[in-house]
Coordinates of N, CA and C in Angstrom, one line a residue:
M1045 N -9.2 14.4 -1.0 CA -10.0 13.3 -1.5 C -11.2 13.9 -2.2
T1046 N -11.8 13.1 -3.1 CA -13.0 13.5 -3.8 C -14.1 12.5 -3.6
G1047 N -15.3 12.8 -3.8 CA -16.4 11.9 -3.4 C -17.2 11.3 -4.5
G1048 N -16.6 11.2 -5.8 CA -17.4 10.7 -6.9 C -17.5 9.2 -6.9
T1049 N -16.6 8.4 -6.4 CA -16.6 7.0 -6.5 C -17.2 6.3 -5.3
D1050 N -18.0 5.3 -5.5 CA -18.5 4.5 -4.4 C -17.4 3.5 -4.0
W1051 N -16.6 3.8 -3.0 CA -15.4 3.0 -2.7 C -15.8 1.7 -2.1
Q1052 N -17.0 1.6 -1.5 CA -17.4 0.3 -1.0 C -17.8 -0.7 -2.1
A1053 N -18.5 -0.1 -3.1 CA -18.9 -0.9 -4.3 C -17.6 -1.4 -5.0
W1054 N -16.6 -0.5 -5.0 CA -15.3 -0.8 -5.7 C -14.7 -2.1 -5.3
H1055 N -15.0 -2.5 -4.0 CA -14.5 -3.8 -3.5 C -15.2 -5.0 -3.9
Q1056 N -16.3 -4.9 -4.6 CA -17.2 -6.1 -4.9 C -16.5 -7.1 -5.7
P1057 N -15.6 -6.8 -6.7 CA -14.9 -7.8 -7.5 C -14.1 -8.8 -6.6
Y1058 N -13.7 -8.4 -5.4 CA -13.0 -9.4 -4.5 C -13.8 -10.6 -4.3
A1059 N -15.1 -10.6 -4.5 CA -16.0 -11.8 -4.3 C -15.7 -12.8 -5.4
D1060 N -15.2 -12.4 -6.5 CA -14.9 -13.3 -7.6 C -13.4 -13.6 -7.5
A1061 N -13.1 -14.9 -7.2 CA -11.7 -15.2 -7.1 C -10.8 -15.1 -8.3
D1062 N -11.5 -15.1 -9.5 CA -10.8 -15.0 -10.8 C -10.7 -13.5 -11.3
S1063 N -11.3 -12.6 -10.6 CA -11.2 -11.2 -11.1 C -9.8 -10.6 -11.0
P1064 N -9.5 -9.7 -11.9 CA -8.1 -9.1 -11.8 C -7.8 -8.5 -10.4
L1065 N -8.9 -7.9 -9.7 CA -8.6 -7.4 -8.4 C -8.2 -8.5 -7.4
S1066 N -8.9 -9.6 -7.5 CA -8.5 -10.7 -6.6 C -7.2 -11.3 -6.9
R1067 N -6.8 -11.4 -8.2 CA -5.5 -11.8 -8.6 C -4.4 -10.9 -8.1
R1068 N -4.7 -9.6 -8.2 CA -3.7 -8.6 -7.7 C -3.6 -8.7 -6.2
L1069 N -4.7 -8.9 -5.5 CA -4.7 -9.1 -4.1 C -3.8 -10.3 -3.6
R1070 N -3.9 -11.4 -4.3 CA -3.1 -12.6 -4.0 C -1.6 -12.3 -4.2
L1071 N -1.3 -11.6 -5.2 CA 0.1 -11.2 -5.4 C 0.6 -10.3 -4.3
V1072 N -0.2 -9.3 -3.9 CA 0.2 -8.4 -2.8 C 0.4 -9.2 -1.5
Q1073 N -0.6 -10.1 -1.2 CA -0.6 -10.9 0.0 C 0.6 -11.8 0.0
R1074 N 1.0 -12.4 -1.1 CA 2.1 -13.3 -1.2 C 3.4 -12.5 -0.8
H1075 N 3.5 -11.3 -1.3 CA 4.7 -10.5 -0.9 C 4.7 -10.1 0.5
I1076 N 3.6 -9.8 1.1 CA 3.5 -9.4 2.5 C 3.9 -10.6 3.3
A1077 N 3.4 -11.8 3.0 CA 3.7 -13.0 3.8 C 5.2 -13.3 3.6
S1078 N 5.8 -13.2 2.4 CA 7.2 -13.4 2.3 C 8.1 -12.4 3.1
W1079 N 7.6 -11.2 3.1 CA 8.3 -10.2 3.8 C 8.3 -10.5 5.3
L1080 N 7.2 -11.0 5.8 CA 7.1 -11.3 7.2 C 8.0 -12.5 7.5
D1081 N 8.1 -13.5 6.6 CA 8.9 -14.7 6.8 C 10.4 -14.3 6.9
E1082 N 10.7 -13.2 6.2 CA 12.2 -12.8 6.1 C 12.6 -12.0 7.2
R1083 N 11.6 -11.4 7.9 CA 12.0 -10.4 9.0 C 11.7 -11.1 10.4
S1084 N 12.8 -11.2 11.2 CA 12.7 -11.9 12.4 C 12.6 -11.0 13.6
E1085 N 12.5 -9.7 13.4 CA 12.4 -8.7 14.5 C 11.2 -9.0 15.4
E1086 N 11.3 -8.7 16.7 CA 10.2 -8.9 17.6 C 9.1 -7.9 17.4
R1087 N 9.4 -6.7 16.7 CA 8.4 -5.7 16.5 C 8.6 -5.2 15.0
L1088 N 7.5 -5.2 14.3 CA 7.6 -4.6 12.9 C 6.4 -3.6 12.8
T1089 N 6.7 -2.6 12.0 CA 5.7 -1.5 11.9 C 5.3 -1.4 10.4
V1090 N 4.0 -1.4 10.2 CA 3.4 -1.4 8.8 C 2.4 -0.3 8.7
V1091 N 2.4 0.5 7.6 CA 1.4 1.5 7.4 C 0.9 1.2 6.0
S1092 N -0.5 1.3 5.8 CA -1.1 1.1 4.6 C -1.9 2.3 4.2
A1093 N -1.6 3.0 3.1 CA -2.2 4.2 2.6 C -3.4 3.8 1.8
C1094 N -4.5 4.5 2.0 CA -5.8 4.2 1.2 C -6.1 2.8 1.3
A1095 N -6.2 2.3 2.6 CA -6.2 0.9 2.9 C -7.5 0.2 2.5
G1096 N -8.5 0.9 2.1 CA -9.8 0.3 1.8 C -10.3 -0.5 3.0
Q1097 N -10.7 -1.8 2.7 CA -11.2 -2.6 3.8 C -10.2 -3.5 4.4
G1098 N -8.9 -3.3 4.0 CA -7.8 -4.0 4.7 C -7.6 -5.4 4.3
H1099 N -8.1 -5.8 3.1 CA -8.1 -7.2 2.7 C -6.6 -7.7 2.7
D1100 N -5.7 -6.9 2.2 CA -4.3 -7.4 2.0 C -3.7 -7.8 3.3
L1101 N -3.7 -6.9 4.2 CA -3.0 -7.2 5.5 C -3.8 -8.1 6.4
I1102 N -5.1 -7.8 6.5 CA -5.9 -8.7 7.4 C -5.9 -10.1 6.9
G1103 N -6.0 -10.3 5.6 CA -6.0 -11.6 5.0 C -4.7 -12.4 5.3
V1104 N -3.6 -11.7 5.4 CA -2.3 -12.4 5.7 C -2.2 -12.6 7.2
L1105 N -2.4 -11.6 8.0 CA -2.2 -11.7 9.4 C -3.1 -12.6 10.1
A1106 N -4.3 -12.8 9.6 CA -5.3 -13.6 10.2 C -4.8 -15.1 10.3
A1107 N -3.9 -15.5 9.4 CA -3.5 -16.8 9.4 C -2.1 -17.0 10.0
R1108 N -1.6 -16.0 10.7 CA -0.2 -16.1 11.2 C -0.2 -16.0 12.7
P1109 N 0.4 -16.9 13.4 CA 0.5 -16.9 14.9 C 1.4 -15.7 15.4
D1110 N 2.3 -15.2 14.5 CA 3.2 -14.1 14.9 C 2.6 -12.7 14.6
S1111 N 1.3 -12.6 14.4 CA 0.7 -11.4 14.0 C 0.8 -10.3 15.2
P1112 N 0.9 -10.7 16.5 CA 1.0 -9.7 17.5 C 2.3 -8.8 17.4
R1113 N 3.3 -9.3 16.7 CA 4.5 -8.5 16.6 C 4.4 -7.5 15.5
V1114 N 3.4 -7.5 14.7 CA 3.2 -6.6 13.6 C 2.3 -5.5 14.0
H1115 N 2.8 -4.3 14.1 CA 2.0 -3.1 14.5 C 1.6 -2.4 13.2
V1116 N 0.3 -2.5 13.0 CA -0.3 -2.0 11.7 C -1.1 -0.8 11.9
S1117 N -1.0 0.2 11.0 CA -1.9 1.3 10.9 C -2.5 1.4 9.5
L1118 N -3.8 1.3 9.4 CA -4.5 1.4 8.1 C -5.1 2.8 8.1
L1119 N -4.8 3.5 7.0 CA -5.3 4.8 6.8 C -6.3 4.8 5.6
E1120 N -7.6 5.1 5.9 CA -8.6 5.0 4.9 C -9.6 6.2 5.1
Y1121 N -10.0 6.8 4.0 CA -10.8 8.0 4.0 C -12.3 7.7 4.1
D1122 N -12.7 6.6 3.5 CA -14.2 6.3 3.4 C -14.6 5.7 4.7
A1123 N -15.7 6.3 5.3 CA -16.1 5.8 6.6 C -16.7 4.4 6.5
G1124 N -17.4 4.0 5.4 CA -17.9 2.7 5.3 C -16.8 1.6 5.2
N1125 N -15.7 2.0 4.5 CA -14.6 1.0 4.4 C -13.9 0.9 5.7
V1126 N -13.8 2.0 6.4 CA -13.2 1.9 7.8 C -14.0 1.0 8.7
A1127 N -15.3 1.1 8.6 CA -16.1 0.2 9.5 C -16.0 -1.2 9.0
A1128 N -15.9 -1.5 7.7 CA -15.8 -2.8 7.2 C -14.4 -3.4 7.6
A1129 N -13.4 -2.6 7.6 CA -12.0 -3.1 8.0 C -12.0 -3.4 9.5
R1130 N -12.6 -2.6 10.3 CA -12.6 -2.8 11.7 C -13.4 -4.1 12.0
T1131 N -14.5 -4.3 11.3 CA -15.3 -5.6 11.5 C -14.4 -6.8 11.1
A1132 N -13.8 -6.7 10.0 CA -12.9 -7.8 9.5 C -11.8 -8.1 10.5
A1133 N -11.2 -7.0 11.0 CA -10.1 -7.2 11.9 C -10.5 -7.9 13.2
D1134 N -11.7 -7.4 13.7 CA -12.2 -8.0 14.9 C -12.5 -9.5 14.7
R1135 N -13.1 -9.8 13.6 CA -13.5 -11.2 13.3 C -12.3 -12.1 13.2
A1136 N -11.2 -11.5 12.7 CA -9.9 -12.3 12.6 C -9.1 -12.3 13.8
G1137 N -9.6 -11.7 14.9 CA -8.8 -11.7 16.1 C -7.6 -10.7 16.1
L1138 N -7.8 -9.7 15.3 CA -6.7 -8.7 15.1 C -7.1 -7.3 15.6
S1139 N -7.6 -7.3 16.8 CA -8.2 -6.1 17.4 C -7.1 -5.1 17.7
H1140 N -5.8 -5.5 17.6 CA -4.7 -4.6 17.9 C -4.4 -3.7 16.7
L1141 N -4.9 -4.0 15.5 CA -4.7 -3.1 14.3 C -5.3 -1.8 14.6
V1142 N -4.6 -0.7 14.2 CA -5.1 0.6 14.2 C -5.7 1.0 12.9
I1143 N -6.9 1.2 12.9 CA -7.7 1.6 11.6 C -8.3 2.9 11.8
R1144 N -7.7 3.9 11.0 CA -8.0 5.3 11.2 C -8.7 5.9 10.0
Q1145 N -9.8 6.6 10.2 CA -10.3 7.4 9.1 C -9.5 8.6 8.9
A1146 N -8.7 8.7 7.8 CA -7.8 9.7 7.6 C -7.5 9.8 6.1
D1147 N -7.1 11.0 5.6 CA -6.7 11.3 4.3 C -5.2 10.9 4.1
A1148 N -4.9 9.8 3.5 CA -3.6 9.4 3.3 C -2.8 10.3 2.3
G1149 N -3.5 11.2 1.7 CA -2.8 12.1 0.8 C -2.1 13.3 1.5
Q1150 N -2.4 13.4 2.8 CA -1.8 14.4 3.7 C -0.7 13.8 4.6
L1151 N 0.5 14.3 4.6 CA 1.5 13.7 5.4 C 1.2 13.8 6.9
S1152 N 0.4 14.7 7.3 CA 0.0 14.8 8.7 C -0.7 13.5 9.2
S1153 N -1.3 12.8 8.3 CA -2.0 11.6 8.6 C -1.1 10.5 9.1
Y1154 N 0.2 10.6 8.7 CA 1.2 9.5 9.0 C 1.9 9.8 10.4
A1155 N 1.6 10.9 11.0 CA 2.2 11.2 12.3 C 1.9 10.1 13.3
G1156 N 2.9 9.5 13.9 CA 2.7 8.5 14.9 C 2.7 7.1 14.3
T1157 N 2.7 7.0 12.9 CA 2.7 5.7 12.3 C 4.0 5.3 11.6
V1158 N 4.9 6.3 11.4 CA 6.1 6.1 10.7 C 7.3 6.6 11.6
P1159 N 8.5 6.1 11.3 CA 8.9 5.4 10.1 C 8.4 3.9 10.2
A1160 N 8.1 3.4 9.0 CA 7.5 2.0 9.0 C 8.5 1.1 8.3
D1161 N 8.4 -0.2 8.6 CA 9.2 -1.2 8.0 C 8.6 -1.7 6.7
L1162 N 7.3 -1.6 6.6 CA 6.6 -1.9 5.4 C 5.5 -0.8 5.1
V1163 N 5.6 -0.3 3.9 CA 4.6 0.7 3.4 C 3.8 0.1 2.2
L1164 N 2.5 0.2 2.3 CA 1.7 -0.3 1.2 C 1.1 0.9 0.5
M1165 N 1.3 1.0 -0.8 CA 0.7 2.0 -1.7 C -0.1 1.2 -2.7
V1166 N -1.1 0.5 -2.3 CA -1.8 -0.4 -3.1 C -3.1 0.2 -3.5
G1167 N -3.4 0.4 -4.8 CA -4.6 1.0 -5.3 C -4.5 2.5 -5.2
V1168 N -3.3 3.1 -5.1 CA -3.1 4.5 -5.0 C -2.7 5.1 -6.3
F1169 N -1.6 4.6 -6.9 CA -0.9 5.3 -8.0 C -1.8 5.4 -9.3
G1170 N -2.8 4.5 -9.4 CA -3.7 4.6 -10.6 C -4.8 5.5 -10.4
N1171 N -5.0 6.2 -9.2 CA -6.1 7.0 -9.0 C -5.7 8.5 -8.6
I1172 N -4.4 8.8 -8.9 CA -4.0 10.2 -8.6 C -3.2 10.7 -9.8
P1173 N -3.1 12.0 -9.9 CA -2.4 12.6 -11.1 C -0.9 12.1 -11.1
D1174 N -0.4 12.0 -12.4 CA 1.0 11.5 -12.5 C 2.0 12.3 -11.7
A1175 N 1.8 13.6 -11.7 CA 2.7 14.4 -10.9 C 2.7 14.1 -9.4
D1176 N 1.5 13.7 -8.9 CA 1.3 13.3 -7.5 C 2.0 12.0 -7.3
V1177 N 2.0 11.1 -8.3 CA 2.8 9.8 -8.1 C 4.2 10.1 -7.9
Q1178 N 4.8 11.0 -8.7 CA 6.2 11.3 -8.6 C 6.5 12.0 -7.2
R1179 N 5.6 12.9 -6.8 CA 5.8 13.5 -5.5 C 5.7 12.5 -4.4
T1180 N 4.8 11.6 -4.5 CA 4.7 10.6 -3.4 C 5.9 9.7 -3.3
V1181 N 6.4 9.2 -4.5 CA 7.5 8.4 -4.4 C 8.7 9.1 -3.9
A1182 N 8.9 10.4 -4.3 CA 10.0 11.2 -3.7 C 9.9 11.4 -2.2
A1183 N 8.7 11.4 -1.7 CA 8.5 11.6 -0.3 C 8.5 10.3 0.6
L1184 N 8.6 9.2 -0.1 CA 8.6 7.9 0.7 C 9.7 7.8 1.7
P1185 N 10.9 8.3 1.5 CA 11.9 8.3 2.6 C 11.4 8.9 3.9
Q1186 N 10.4 9.7 3.9 CA 9.8 10.2 5.1 C 9.0 9.2 5.8
L1187 N 8.5 8.2 5.1 CA 7.6 7.2 5.7 C 8.4 5.9 6.0
C1188 N 9.6 5.7 5.5 CA 10.3 4.5 5.6 C 11.3 4.5 6.6
A1189 N 11.4 3.4 7.4 CA 12.6 3.1 8.2 C 13.7 2.6 7.3
A1190 N 14.9 2.5 7.9 CA 16.0 2.0 7.1 C 15.7 0.6 6.7
G1191 N 16.0 0.3 5.4 CA 15.7 -1.1 4.9 C 14.3 -1.4 4.7
A1192 N 13.4 -0.5 4.7 CA 12.0 -0.7 4.6 C 11.6 -1.2 3.2
T1193 N 10.5 -1.9 3.1 CA 9.9 -2.4 1.8 C 8.7 -1.6 1.5
V1194 N 8.5 -1.2 0.2 CA 7.3 -0.6 -0.3 C 6.7 -1.5 -1.3
I1195 N 5.4 -1.8 -1.2 CA 4.6 -2.6 -2.2 C 3.6 -1.6 -2.8
W1196 N 3.6 -1.6 -4.1 CA 2.7 -0.6 -4.8 C 2.1 -1.3 -6.0
T1197 N 1.0 -0.7 -6.5 CA 0.3 -1.2 -7.7 C 0.0 0.0 -8.6
R1198 N -0.1 -0.3 -9.9 CA -0.5 0.7 -10.9 C -1.0 -0.1 -12.1
A1199 N -2.1 0.4 -12.7 CA -2.6 -0.2 -13.9 C -1.7 0.3 -15.1
R1200 N -1.6 -0.6 -16.1 CA -0.7 -0.4 -17.2 C -1.5 0.1 -18.5
R1201 N -2.5 0.9 -18.2 CA -3.3 1.4 -19.4 C -2.4 2.3 -20.2
A1202 N -2.6 2.3 -21.5 CA -1.8 3.0 -22.5 C -1.9 4.5 -22.2
P1203 N -0.8 5.3 -22.2 CA 0.6 4.8 -22.3 C 1.0 4.2 -20.9
D1204 N 1.8 3.1 -21.0 CA 2.2 2.5 -19.7 C 3.1 3.4 -19.0
F1205 N 2.7 3.7 -17.7 CA 3.4 4.7 -16.9 C 4.4 4.0 -15.9
T1206 N 4.3 2.7 -15.9 CA 5.1 2.0 -14.8 C 6.6 2.2 -15.0
P1207 N 7.2 2.3 -16.2 CA 8.6 2.5 -16.3 C 9.0 3.8 -15.6
A1208 N 8.2 4.8 -15.7 CA 8.6 6.1 -15.0 C 8.5 5.9 -13.5
V1209 N 7.5 5.2 -13.0 CA 7.3 5.0 -11.6 C 8.5 4.2 -11.1
R1210 N 9.0 3.2 -11.8 CA 10.1 2.4 -11.3 C 11.4 3.2 -11.3
G1211 N 11.5 4.1 -12.3 CA 12.6 5.0 -12.3 C 12.6 6.0 -11.1
W1212 N 11.5 6.5 -10.7 CA 11.4 7.4 -9.6 C 11.7 6.7 -8.3
F1213 N 11.3 5.4 -8.2 CA 11.8 4.7 -7.0 C 13.3 4.6 -6.9
R1214 N 13.9 4.3 -8.1 CA 15.4 4.2 -8.1 C 16.0 5.6 -7.7
D1215 N 15.4 6.7 -8.2 CA 16.0 8.0 -7.9 C 15.8 8.3 -6.4
A1216 N 14.8 7.7 -5.7 CA 14.5 8.0 -4.3 C 15.3 7.1 -3.4
G1217 N 16.2 6.2 -3.9 CA 17.0 5.4 -3.1 C 16.5 4.0 -2.9
F1218 N 15.6 3.5 -3.8 CA 15.1 2.2 -3.6 C 15.7 1.2 -4.7
V1219 N 15.7 0.0 -4.3 CA 16.1 -1.1 -5.2 C 14.9 -2.0 -5.5
E1220 N 14.7 -2.3 -6.7 CA 13.5 -3.1 -7.1 C 13.8 -4.6 -6.8
E1221 N 12.9 -5.2 -6.0 CA 13.0 -6.6 -5.7 C 12.0 -7.5 -6.5
A1222 N 10.9 -6.9 -7.0 CA 10.0 -7.6 -7.8 C 9.1 -6.7 -8.6
F1223 N 8.7 -7.1 -9.8 CA 7.7 -6.3 -10.6 C 6.9 -7.3 -11.4
H1224 N 5.6 -7.4 -11.2 CA 4.7 -8.3 -11.8 C 3.8 -7.5 -12.8
A1225 N 3.8 -7.9 -14.1 CA 3.0 -7.3 -15.1 C 2.4 -8.4 -15.9
P1226 N 1.4 -9.1 -15.4 CA 0.8 -10.2 -16.2 C 0.3 -9.8 -17.6
A1227 N 0.5 -10.6 -18.6 CA 0.2 -10.2 -19.9 C -1.3 -10.1 -20.2
D1228 N -2.1 -10.8 -19.5 CA -3.6 -10.9 -19.8 C -4.4 -9.9 -19.0
V1229 N -3.8 -9.1 -18.1 CA -4.5 -8.1 -17.4 C -3.7 -6.8 -17.4
R1230 N -4.3 -5.7 -16.9 CA -3.6 -4.4 -16.9 C -2.9 -4.0 -15.6
F1231 N -3.1 -4.8 -14.6 CA -2.5 -4.3 -13.3 C -1.0 -4.7 -13.3
S1232 N -0.3 -4.0 -12.4 CA 1.1 -4.4 -12.1 C 1.3 -4.2 -10.6
V1233 N 2.2 -5.0 -10.1 CA 2.6 -5.0 -8.6 C 4.1 -4.8 -8.5
G1234 N 4.5 -3.8 -7.8 CA 5.9 -3.6 -7.6 C 6.3 -3.7 -6.2
V1235 N 7.6 -4.2 -6.0 CA 8.1 -4.3 -4.6 C 9.5 -3.7 -4.6
H1236 N 9.7 -2.7 -3.8 CA 11.0 -2.0 -3.7 C 11.5 -1.9 -2.3
R1237 N 12.8 -2.1 -2.1 CA 13.4 -2.0 -0.8 C 14.2 -0.7 -0.7
F1238 N 14.1 0.0 0.4 CA 14.7 1.3 0.6 C 16.1 1.1 1.1
Q1239 N 17.1 1.7 0.3 CA 18.5 1.6 0.7 C 19.0 3.0 1.0
G1240 N 18.2 4.0 1.0 CA 18.7 5.3 1.3 C 18.6 5.6 2.8
T1241 N 18.7 6.9 3.1 CA 18.6 7.4 4.5 C 17.3 8.0 4.8
P1242 N 16.6 7.4 5.8 CA 15.3 7.9 6.2 C 15.3 9.4 6.4
R1243 N 14.2 10.1 6.1 CA 14.1 11.5 6.4 C 13.0 11.8 7.4
P1244 N 13.1 12.8 8.2 CA 12.0 13.2 9.2 C 10.7 13.5 8.4
L1245 N 9.6 13.2 9.1 CA 8.3 13.5 8.5 C 8.0 15.0 8.5
D1246 N 7.7 15.5 7.3 CA 7.2 16.9 7.2 C 5.7 16.8 7.2
A1247 N 5.1 17.0 8.4 CA 3.7 16.8 8.6 C 2.8 17.9 8.0
T1248 N 3.5 18.9 7.4 CA 2.7 20.0 6.7 C 2.5 19.7 5.2
G1249 N 3.1 18.7 4.7 CA 3.1 18.5 3.2 C 1.9 17.7 2.7
T1250 N 1.7 17.7 1.4 CA 0.7 17.0 0.7 C 1.3 16.0 -0.3
L1251 N 0.9 14.8 -0.3 CA 1.4 13.8 -1.2 C 0.5 13.8 -2.5
F1252 N -0.8 13.6 -2.3 CA -1.6 13.4 -3.5 C -3.1 13.8 -3.2
T1253 N -3.8 13.9 -4.3 CA -5.3 14.1 -4.2 C -5.9 13.1 -5.2
F1254 N -6.9 12.3 -4.7 CA -7.5 11.3 -5.6 C -8.3 12.0 -6.7
L1255 N -8.3 11.4 -7.9 CA -9.0 11.9 -9.1 C -10.5 11.6 -9.1
H1256 N -10.9 10.6 -8.4 CA -12.3 10.0 -8.5 C -13.1 10.3 -7.3

């Protein structure tokens, strides 16, 4: 990770319900809620990479009576965002969430959190080198349980890199369930389901390094 960006200030556009960041958040939350509605298991495992202040998961789980069955690990590098996420989780009555200060770019950070039924890569792929995106997608079978879902985002600044990302998911054993690319904004949201065979976690590996 690098230290150039103020990642707490980065969250400020969430205060504007019409901002692209808020619109993206609502799309991600909608897919999380739909995923929970479709899964009837008594225990579900979720891991969120570079989780920030946890708006996506906390915002959904706070309104659900079945939240205790969802075992969540939020991995976030910025100490201020970790504190904000913990405060938000406590206020929402979600004290069972595990919120760890950790570098999600290192596979060792996922030890004890995977294989997961839902993996969030939200706000990740647009902030790392393209080669790291490819490496991360190829490594997702190490993070996913059988039949897991991955929700990811990526800005479509020119040249649009999302077709390559979607192809890498296919190559890694995933089937695309949704892809949102609103015409009036640059963000995109993808939802992929894992149909391949999970792989053991190689805790010595590196997934990515943030550019900012």
